[in-house]
PDB file of C-alpha atoms in Angstrom:
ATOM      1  CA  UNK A   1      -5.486  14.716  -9.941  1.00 76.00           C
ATOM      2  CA  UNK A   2      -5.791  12.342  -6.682  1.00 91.00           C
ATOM      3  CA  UNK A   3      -2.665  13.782  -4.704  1.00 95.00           C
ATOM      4  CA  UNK A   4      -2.002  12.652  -1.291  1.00 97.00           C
ATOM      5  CA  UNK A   5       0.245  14.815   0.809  1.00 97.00           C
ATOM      6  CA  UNK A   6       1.912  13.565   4.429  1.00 98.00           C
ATOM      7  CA  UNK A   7       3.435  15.996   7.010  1.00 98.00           C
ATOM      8  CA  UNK A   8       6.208  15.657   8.184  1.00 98.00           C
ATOM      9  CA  UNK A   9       8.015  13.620   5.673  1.00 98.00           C
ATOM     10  CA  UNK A  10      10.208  12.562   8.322  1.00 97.00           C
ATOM     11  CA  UNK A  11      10.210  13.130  12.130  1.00 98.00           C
ATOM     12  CA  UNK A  12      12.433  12.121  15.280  1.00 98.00           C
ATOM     13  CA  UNK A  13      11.251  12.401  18.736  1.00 96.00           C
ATOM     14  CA  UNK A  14      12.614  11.000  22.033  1.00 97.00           C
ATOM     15  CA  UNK A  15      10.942   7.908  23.603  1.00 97.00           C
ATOM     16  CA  UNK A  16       7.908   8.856  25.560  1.00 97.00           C
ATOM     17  CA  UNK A  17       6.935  12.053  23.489  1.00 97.00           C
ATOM     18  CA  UNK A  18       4.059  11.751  21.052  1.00 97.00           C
ATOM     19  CA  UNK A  19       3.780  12.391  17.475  1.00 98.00           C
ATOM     20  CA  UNK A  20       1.327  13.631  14.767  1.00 98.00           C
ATOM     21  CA  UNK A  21       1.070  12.328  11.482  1.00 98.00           C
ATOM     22  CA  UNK A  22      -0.982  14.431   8.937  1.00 98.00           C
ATOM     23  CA  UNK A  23      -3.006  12.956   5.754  1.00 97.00           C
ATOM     24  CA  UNK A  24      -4.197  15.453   2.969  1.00 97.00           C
ATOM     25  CA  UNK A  25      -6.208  14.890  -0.329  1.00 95.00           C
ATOM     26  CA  UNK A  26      -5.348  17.750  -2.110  1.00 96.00           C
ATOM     27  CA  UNK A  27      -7.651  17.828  -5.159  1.00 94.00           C
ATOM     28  CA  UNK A  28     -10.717  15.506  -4.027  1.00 93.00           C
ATOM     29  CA  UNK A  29     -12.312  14.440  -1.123  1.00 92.00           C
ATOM     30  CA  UNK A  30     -11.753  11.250   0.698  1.00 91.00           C
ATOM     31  CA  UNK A  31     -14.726   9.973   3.068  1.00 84.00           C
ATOM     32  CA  UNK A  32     -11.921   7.192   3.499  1.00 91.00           C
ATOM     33  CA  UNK A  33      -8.770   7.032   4.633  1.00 95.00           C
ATOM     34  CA  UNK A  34      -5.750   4.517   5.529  1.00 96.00           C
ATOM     35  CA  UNK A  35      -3.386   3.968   7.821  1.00 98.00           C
ATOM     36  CA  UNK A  36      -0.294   2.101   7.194  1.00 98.00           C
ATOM     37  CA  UNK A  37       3.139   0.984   8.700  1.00 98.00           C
ATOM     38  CA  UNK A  38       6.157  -0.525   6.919  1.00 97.00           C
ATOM     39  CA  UNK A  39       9.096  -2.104   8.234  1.00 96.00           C
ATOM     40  CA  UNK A  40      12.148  -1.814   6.751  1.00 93.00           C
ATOM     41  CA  UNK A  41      12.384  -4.206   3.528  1.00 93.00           C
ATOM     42  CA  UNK A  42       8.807  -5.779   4.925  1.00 96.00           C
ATOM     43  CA  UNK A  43       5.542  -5.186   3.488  1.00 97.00           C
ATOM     44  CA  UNK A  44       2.511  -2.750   3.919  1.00 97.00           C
ATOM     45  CA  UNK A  45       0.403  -3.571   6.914  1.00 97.00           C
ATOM     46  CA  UNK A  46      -2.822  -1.587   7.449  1.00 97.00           C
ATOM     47  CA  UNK A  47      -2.946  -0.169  10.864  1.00 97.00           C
ATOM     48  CA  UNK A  48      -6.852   1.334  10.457  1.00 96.00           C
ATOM     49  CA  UNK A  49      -9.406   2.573   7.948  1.00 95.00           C
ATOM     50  CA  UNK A  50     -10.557   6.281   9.471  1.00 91.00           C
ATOM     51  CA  UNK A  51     -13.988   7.249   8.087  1.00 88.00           C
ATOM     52  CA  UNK A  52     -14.589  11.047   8.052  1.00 86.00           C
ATOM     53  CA  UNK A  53     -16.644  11.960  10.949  1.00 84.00           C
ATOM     54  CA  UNK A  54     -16.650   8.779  12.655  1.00 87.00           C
ATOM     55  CA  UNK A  55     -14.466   6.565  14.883  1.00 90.00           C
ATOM     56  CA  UNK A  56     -11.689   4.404  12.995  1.00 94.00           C
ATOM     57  CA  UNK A  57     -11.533   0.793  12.886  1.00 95.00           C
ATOM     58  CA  UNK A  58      -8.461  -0.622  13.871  1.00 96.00           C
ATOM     59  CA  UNK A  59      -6.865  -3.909  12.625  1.00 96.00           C
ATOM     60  CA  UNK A  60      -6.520  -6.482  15.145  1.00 94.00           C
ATOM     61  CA  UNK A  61      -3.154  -6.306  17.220  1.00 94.00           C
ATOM     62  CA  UNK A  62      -2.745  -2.356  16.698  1.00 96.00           C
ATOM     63  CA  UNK A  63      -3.590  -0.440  20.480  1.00 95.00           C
ATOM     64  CA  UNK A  64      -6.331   2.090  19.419  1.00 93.00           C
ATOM     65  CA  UNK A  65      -5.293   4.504  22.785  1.00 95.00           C
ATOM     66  CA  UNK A  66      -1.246   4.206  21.293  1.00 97.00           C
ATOM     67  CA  UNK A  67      -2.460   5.117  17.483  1.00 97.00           C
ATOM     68  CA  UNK A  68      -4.737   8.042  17.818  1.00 96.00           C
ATOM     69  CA  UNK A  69      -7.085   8.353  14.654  1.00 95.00           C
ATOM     70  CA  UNK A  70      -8.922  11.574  14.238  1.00 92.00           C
ATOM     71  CA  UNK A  71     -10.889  12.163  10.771  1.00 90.00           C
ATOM     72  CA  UNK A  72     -12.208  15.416  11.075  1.00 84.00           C
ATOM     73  CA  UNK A  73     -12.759  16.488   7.036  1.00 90.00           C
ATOM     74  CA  UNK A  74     -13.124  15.170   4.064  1.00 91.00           C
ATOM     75  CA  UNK A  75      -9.249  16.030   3.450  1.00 94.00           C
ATOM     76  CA  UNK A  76      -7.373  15.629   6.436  1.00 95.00           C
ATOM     77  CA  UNK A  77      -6.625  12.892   8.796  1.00 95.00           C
ATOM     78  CA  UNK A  78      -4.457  12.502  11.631  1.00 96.00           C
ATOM     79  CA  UNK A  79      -2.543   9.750  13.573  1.00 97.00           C
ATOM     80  CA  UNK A  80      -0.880  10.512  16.718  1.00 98.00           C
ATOM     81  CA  UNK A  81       1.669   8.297  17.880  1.00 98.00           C
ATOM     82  CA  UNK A  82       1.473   8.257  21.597  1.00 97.00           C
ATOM     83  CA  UNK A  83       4.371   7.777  24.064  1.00 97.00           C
ATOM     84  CA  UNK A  84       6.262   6.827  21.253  1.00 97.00           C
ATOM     85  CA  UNK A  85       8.885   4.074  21.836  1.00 97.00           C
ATOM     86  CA  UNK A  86      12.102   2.915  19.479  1.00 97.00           C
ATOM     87  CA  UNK A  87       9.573  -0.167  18.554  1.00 96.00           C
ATOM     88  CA  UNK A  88       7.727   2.201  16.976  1.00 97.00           C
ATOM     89  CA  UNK A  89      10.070   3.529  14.491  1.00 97.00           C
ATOM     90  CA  UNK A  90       8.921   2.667  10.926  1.00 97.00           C
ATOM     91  CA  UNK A  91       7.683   4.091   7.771  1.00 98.00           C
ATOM     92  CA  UNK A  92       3.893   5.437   7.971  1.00 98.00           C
ATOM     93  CA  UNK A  93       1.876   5.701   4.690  1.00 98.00           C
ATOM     94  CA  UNK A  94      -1.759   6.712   4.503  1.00 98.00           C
ATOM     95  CA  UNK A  95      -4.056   6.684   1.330  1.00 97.00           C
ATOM     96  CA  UNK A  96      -7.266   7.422   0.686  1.00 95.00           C
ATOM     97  CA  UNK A  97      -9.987   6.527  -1.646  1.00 92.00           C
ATOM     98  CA  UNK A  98     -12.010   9.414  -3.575  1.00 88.00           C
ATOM     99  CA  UNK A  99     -15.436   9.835  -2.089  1.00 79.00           C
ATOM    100  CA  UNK A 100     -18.189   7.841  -4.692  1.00 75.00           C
ATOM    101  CA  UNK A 101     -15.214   5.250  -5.750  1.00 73.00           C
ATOM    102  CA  UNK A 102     -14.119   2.515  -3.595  1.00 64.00           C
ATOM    103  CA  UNK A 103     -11.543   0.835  -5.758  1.00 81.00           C
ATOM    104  CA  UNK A 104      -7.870   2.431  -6.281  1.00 90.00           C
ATOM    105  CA  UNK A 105      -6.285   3.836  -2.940  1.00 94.00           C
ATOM    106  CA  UNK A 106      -4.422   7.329  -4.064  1.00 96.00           C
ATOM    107  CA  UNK A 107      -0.685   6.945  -1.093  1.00 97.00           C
ATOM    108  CA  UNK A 108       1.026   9.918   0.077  1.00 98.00           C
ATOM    109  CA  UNK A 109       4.465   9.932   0.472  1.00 98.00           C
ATOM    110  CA  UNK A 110       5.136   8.568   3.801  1.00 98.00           C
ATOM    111  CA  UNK A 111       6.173   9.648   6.976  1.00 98.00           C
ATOM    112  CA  UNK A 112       9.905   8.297   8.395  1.00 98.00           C
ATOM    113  CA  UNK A 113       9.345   8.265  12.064  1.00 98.00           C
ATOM    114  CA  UNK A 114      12.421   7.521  13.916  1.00 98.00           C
ATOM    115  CA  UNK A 115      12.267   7.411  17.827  1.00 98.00           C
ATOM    116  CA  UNK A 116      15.355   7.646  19.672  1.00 97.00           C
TER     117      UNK A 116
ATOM    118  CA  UNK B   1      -8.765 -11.709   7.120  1.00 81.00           C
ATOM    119  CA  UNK B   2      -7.519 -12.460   3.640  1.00 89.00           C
ATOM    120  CA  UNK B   3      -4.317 -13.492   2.877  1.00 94.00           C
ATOM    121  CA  UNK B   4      -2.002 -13.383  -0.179  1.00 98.00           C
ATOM    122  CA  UNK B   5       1.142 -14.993  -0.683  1.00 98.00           C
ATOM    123  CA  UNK B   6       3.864 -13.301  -3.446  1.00 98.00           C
ATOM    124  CA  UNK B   7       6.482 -15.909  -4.749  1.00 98.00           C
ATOM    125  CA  UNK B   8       9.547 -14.834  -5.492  1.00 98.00           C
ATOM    126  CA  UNK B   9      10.593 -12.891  -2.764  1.00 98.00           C
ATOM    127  CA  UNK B  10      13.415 -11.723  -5.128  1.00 98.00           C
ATOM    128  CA  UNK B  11      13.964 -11.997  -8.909  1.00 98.00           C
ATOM    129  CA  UNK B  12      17.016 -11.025 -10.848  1.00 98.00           C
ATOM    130  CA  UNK B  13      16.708 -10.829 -14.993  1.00 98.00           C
ATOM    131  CA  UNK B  14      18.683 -10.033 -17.591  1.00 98.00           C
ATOM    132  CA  UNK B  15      18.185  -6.586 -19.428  1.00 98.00           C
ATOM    133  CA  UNK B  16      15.029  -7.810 -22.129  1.00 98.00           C
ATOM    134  CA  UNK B  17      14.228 -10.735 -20.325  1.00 98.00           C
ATOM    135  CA  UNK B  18      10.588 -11.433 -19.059  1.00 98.00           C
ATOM    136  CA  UNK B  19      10.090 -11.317 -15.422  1.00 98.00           C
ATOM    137  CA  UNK B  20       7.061 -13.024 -13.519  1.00 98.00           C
ATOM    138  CA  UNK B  21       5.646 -12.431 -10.313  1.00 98.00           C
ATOM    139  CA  UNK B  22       2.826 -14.565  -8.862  1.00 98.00           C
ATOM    140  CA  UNK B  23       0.215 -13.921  -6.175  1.00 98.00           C
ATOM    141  CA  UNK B  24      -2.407 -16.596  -4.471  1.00 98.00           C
ATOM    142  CA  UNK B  25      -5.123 -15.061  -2.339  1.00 98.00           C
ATOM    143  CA  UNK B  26      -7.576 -16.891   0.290  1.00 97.00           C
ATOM    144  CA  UNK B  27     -11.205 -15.084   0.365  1.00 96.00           C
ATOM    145  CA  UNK B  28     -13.100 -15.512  -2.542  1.00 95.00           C
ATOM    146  CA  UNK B  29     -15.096 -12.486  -1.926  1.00 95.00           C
ATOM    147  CA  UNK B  30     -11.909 -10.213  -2.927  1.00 95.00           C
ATOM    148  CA  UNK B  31     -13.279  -8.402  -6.075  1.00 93.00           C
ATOM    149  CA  UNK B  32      -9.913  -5.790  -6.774  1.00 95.00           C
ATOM    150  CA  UNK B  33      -6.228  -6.555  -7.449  1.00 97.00           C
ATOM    151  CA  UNK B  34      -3.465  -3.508  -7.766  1.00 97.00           C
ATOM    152  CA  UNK B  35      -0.196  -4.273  -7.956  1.00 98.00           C
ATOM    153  CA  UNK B  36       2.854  -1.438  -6.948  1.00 98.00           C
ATOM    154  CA  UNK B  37       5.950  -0.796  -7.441  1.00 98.00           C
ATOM    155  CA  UNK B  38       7.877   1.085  -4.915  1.00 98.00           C
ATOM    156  CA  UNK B  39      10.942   2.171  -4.570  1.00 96.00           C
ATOM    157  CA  UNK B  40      12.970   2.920  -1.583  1.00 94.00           C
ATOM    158  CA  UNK B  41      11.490   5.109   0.544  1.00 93.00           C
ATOM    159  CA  UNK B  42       8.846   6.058  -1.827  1.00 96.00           C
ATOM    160  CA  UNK B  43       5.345   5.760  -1.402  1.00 97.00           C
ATOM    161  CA  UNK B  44       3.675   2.656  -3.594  1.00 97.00           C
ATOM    162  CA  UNK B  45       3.257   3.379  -7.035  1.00 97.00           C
ATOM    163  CA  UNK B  46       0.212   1.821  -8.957  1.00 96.00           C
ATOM    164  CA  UNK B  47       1.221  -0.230 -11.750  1.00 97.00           C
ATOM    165  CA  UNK B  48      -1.642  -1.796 -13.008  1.00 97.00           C
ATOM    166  CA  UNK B  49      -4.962  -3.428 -11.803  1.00 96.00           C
ATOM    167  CA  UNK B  50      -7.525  -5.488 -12.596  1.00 95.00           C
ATOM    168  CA  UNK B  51     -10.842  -6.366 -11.400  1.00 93.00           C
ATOM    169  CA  UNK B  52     -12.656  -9.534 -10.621  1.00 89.00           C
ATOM    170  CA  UNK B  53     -14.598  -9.649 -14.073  1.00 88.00           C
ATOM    171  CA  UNK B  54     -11.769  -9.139 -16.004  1.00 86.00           C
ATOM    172  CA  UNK B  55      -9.011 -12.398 -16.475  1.00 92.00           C
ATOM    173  CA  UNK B  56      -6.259 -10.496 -18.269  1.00 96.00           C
ATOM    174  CA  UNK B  57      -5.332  -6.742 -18.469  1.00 95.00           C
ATOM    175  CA  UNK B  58      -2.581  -5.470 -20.495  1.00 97.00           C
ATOM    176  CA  UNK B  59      -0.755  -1.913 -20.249  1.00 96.00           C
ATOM    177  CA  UNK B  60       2.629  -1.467 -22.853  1.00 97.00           C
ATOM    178  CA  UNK B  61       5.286  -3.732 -21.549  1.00 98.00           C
ATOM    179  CA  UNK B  62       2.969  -4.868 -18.597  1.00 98.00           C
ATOM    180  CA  UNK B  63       0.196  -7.284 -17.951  1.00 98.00           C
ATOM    181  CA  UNK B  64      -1.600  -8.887 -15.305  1.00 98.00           C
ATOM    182  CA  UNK B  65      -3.818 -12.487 -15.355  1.00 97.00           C
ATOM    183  CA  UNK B  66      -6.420 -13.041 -12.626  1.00 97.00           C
ATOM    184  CA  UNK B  67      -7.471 -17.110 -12.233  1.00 96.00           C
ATOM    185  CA  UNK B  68     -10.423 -16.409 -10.156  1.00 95.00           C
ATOM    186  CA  UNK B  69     -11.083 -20.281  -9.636  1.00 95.00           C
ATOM    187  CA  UNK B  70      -7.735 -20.640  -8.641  1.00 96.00           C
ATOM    188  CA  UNK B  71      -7.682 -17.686  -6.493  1.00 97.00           C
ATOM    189  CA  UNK B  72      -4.312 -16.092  -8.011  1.00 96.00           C
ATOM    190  CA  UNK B  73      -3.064 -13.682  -9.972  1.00 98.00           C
ATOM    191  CA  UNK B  74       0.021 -12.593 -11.893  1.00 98.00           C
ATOM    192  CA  UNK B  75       2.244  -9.614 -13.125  1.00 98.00           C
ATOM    193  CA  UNK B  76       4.491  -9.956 -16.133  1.00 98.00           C
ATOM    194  CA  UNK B  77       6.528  -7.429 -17.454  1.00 98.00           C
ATOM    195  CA  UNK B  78       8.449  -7.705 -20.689  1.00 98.00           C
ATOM    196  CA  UNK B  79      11.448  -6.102 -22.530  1.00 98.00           C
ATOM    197  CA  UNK B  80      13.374  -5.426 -18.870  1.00 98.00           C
ATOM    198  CA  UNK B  81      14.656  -2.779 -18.154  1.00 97.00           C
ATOM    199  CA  UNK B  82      17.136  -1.198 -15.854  1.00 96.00           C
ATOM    200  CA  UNK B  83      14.253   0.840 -14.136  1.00 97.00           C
ATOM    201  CA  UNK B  84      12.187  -1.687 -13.758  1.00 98.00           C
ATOM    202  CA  UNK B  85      14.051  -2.965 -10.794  1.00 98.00           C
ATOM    203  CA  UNK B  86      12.056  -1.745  -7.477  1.00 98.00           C
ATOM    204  CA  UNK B  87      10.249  -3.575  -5.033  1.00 98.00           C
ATOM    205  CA  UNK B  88       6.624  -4.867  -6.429  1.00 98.00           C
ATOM    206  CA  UNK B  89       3.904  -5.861  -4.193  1.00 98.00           C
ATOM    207  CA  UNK B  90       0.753  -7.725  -5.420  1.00 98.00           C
ATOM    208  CA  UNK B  91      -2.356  -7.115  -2.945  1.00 98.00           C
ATOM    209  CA  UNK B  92      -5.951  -7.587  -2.613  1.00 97.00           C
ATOM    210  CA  UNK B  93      -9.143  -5.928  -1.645  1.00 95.00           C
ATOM    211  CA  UNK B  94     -11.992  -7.094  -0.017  1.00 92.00           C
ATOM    212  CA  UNK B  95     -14.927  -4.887   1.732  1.00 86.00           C
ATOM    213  CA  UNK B  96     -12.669  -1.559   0.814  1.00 88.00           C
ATOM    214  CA  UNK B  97      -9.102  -2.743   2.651  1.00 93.00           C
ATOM    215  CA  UNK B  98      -6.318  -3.792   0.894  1.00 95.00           C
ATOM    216  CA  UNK B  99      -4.451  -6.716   1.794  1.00 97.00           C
ATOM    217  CA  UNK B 100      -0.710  -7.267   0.588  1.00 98.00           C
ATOM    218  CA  UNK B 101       1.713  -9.711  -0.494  1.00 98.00           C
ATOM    219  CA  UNK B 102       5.584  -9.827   1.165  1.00 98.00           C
ATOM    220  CA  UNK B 103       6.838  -8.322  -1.768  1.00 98.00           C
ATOM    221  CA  UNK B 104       9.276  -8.973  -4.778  1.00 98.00           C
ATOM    222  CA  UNK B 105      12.664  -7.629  -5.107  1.00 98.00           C
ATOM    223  CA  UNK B 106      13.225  -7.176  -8.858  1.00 98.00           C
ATOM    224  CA  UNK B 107      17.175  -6.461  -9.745  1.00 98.00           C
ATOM    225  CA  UNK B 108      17.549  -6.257 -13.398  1.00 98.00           C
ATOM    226  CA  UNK B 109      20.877  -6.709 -14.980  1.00 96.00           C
ATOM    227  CA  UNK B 110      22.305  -4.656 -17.871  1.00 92.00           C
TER     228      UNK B 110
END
């Protein structure tokens, strides 16, 4: 149990376009879930916590209006990438915690964005 | 914010051979410490964790010590081997987020 799924594993898009990232628990609910971006050979750096039918709370630094955050069930989440520019290019991983725990984060697989 | 520091940032080891990996963290209110493995490209894999209450927590060939006085923690895993080699990230958690370490770069050598 405790799957996370991403889609699309890995997506291109020209510089100005925008881009959705999607976040699925597959076999539990998640009232919370994570946003994070990785650098190439850097570390994990949360972008935003999304609560399920609230707004998300961004880390400092990370434009709210650029990284769309959009919680809608207790399985999905979504981050949009807005007028998406090469600086943007990294790896995106969300997790999400079961609903009732708060302790291990369950990651999905990632999401290669690459913007050209 | 909290903030934890991972030393090395790479560690090579001969096949058997121990390999360490230590982790200092600033906000004494942190109560949860994971550490991952990942490999490239791959989401972060859960190795082991351990809790605030708990100083030592051992899993096969892997164990992790928590100094909560000292505010660090560290991974050790024993009996190398070739698939051990990944990245490893310590991190910590405080008020549900997870903060993380740089990272360790574990090559082991057969």
């Amino acid at each position: 149990g405790a799957v996370v799924s991403q889609h699309p594993s890995w997506v291109i898009c020209k510089s100005g376009t925008s881009v959705k990232i999607e976040c699925r628990s597959l076999d539990f609910q998640a009232t919370t879930m994570f946003w994070y971006r990785q650098f190439p050979k850097q570390s994990l750096m949360l972008m935003a916590t999304s609560n399920e039918g609230s707004k998300a709370t961004y880390e400092q630094g990370v434009e709210k209006d650029k990284f769309l955050i959009n919680h809608a069930s207790l399985t999905l989440s979504t981050l949009t990438v807005t007028s998406a520019h090469p600086e943007d290019s990294s790896f995106y991983i969300c997790s999400a915690t079961r609903t009732g725990e708060g302790y291990e984060q369950y990651f999905g697989p990632g999401t290669r964005l690459t913007v050209t | 914010g909290e903030n934890v520091e991972q030393h090395p940032s790479t560690l090579s080891v001969q096949e058997g051979d121990s390999a360490v990996i230590k982790c200092t963290y600033s906000d004494s209110a942190s109560n949860y410490f994971p550490w991952y493995k990942q490999e490239l490209g791959k989401r972060p894999q859960l190795i082991i964790d351990i809790r605030s209450n708990v100083g030592e927590k051992k899993d096969q060939r892997i164990a992790v010590t928590l100094n909560k006085t000292a505010k660090h923690f560290s991974l050790h895993i024993t009996e190398t081997q070739p698939e051990d080699s990944a990245v490893y990230f310590c991190a910590a958690r405080r008020d549900y987020k997870l903060s993380f370490g740089a990272g360790t770069t574990v090559t082991v050598r057969a």
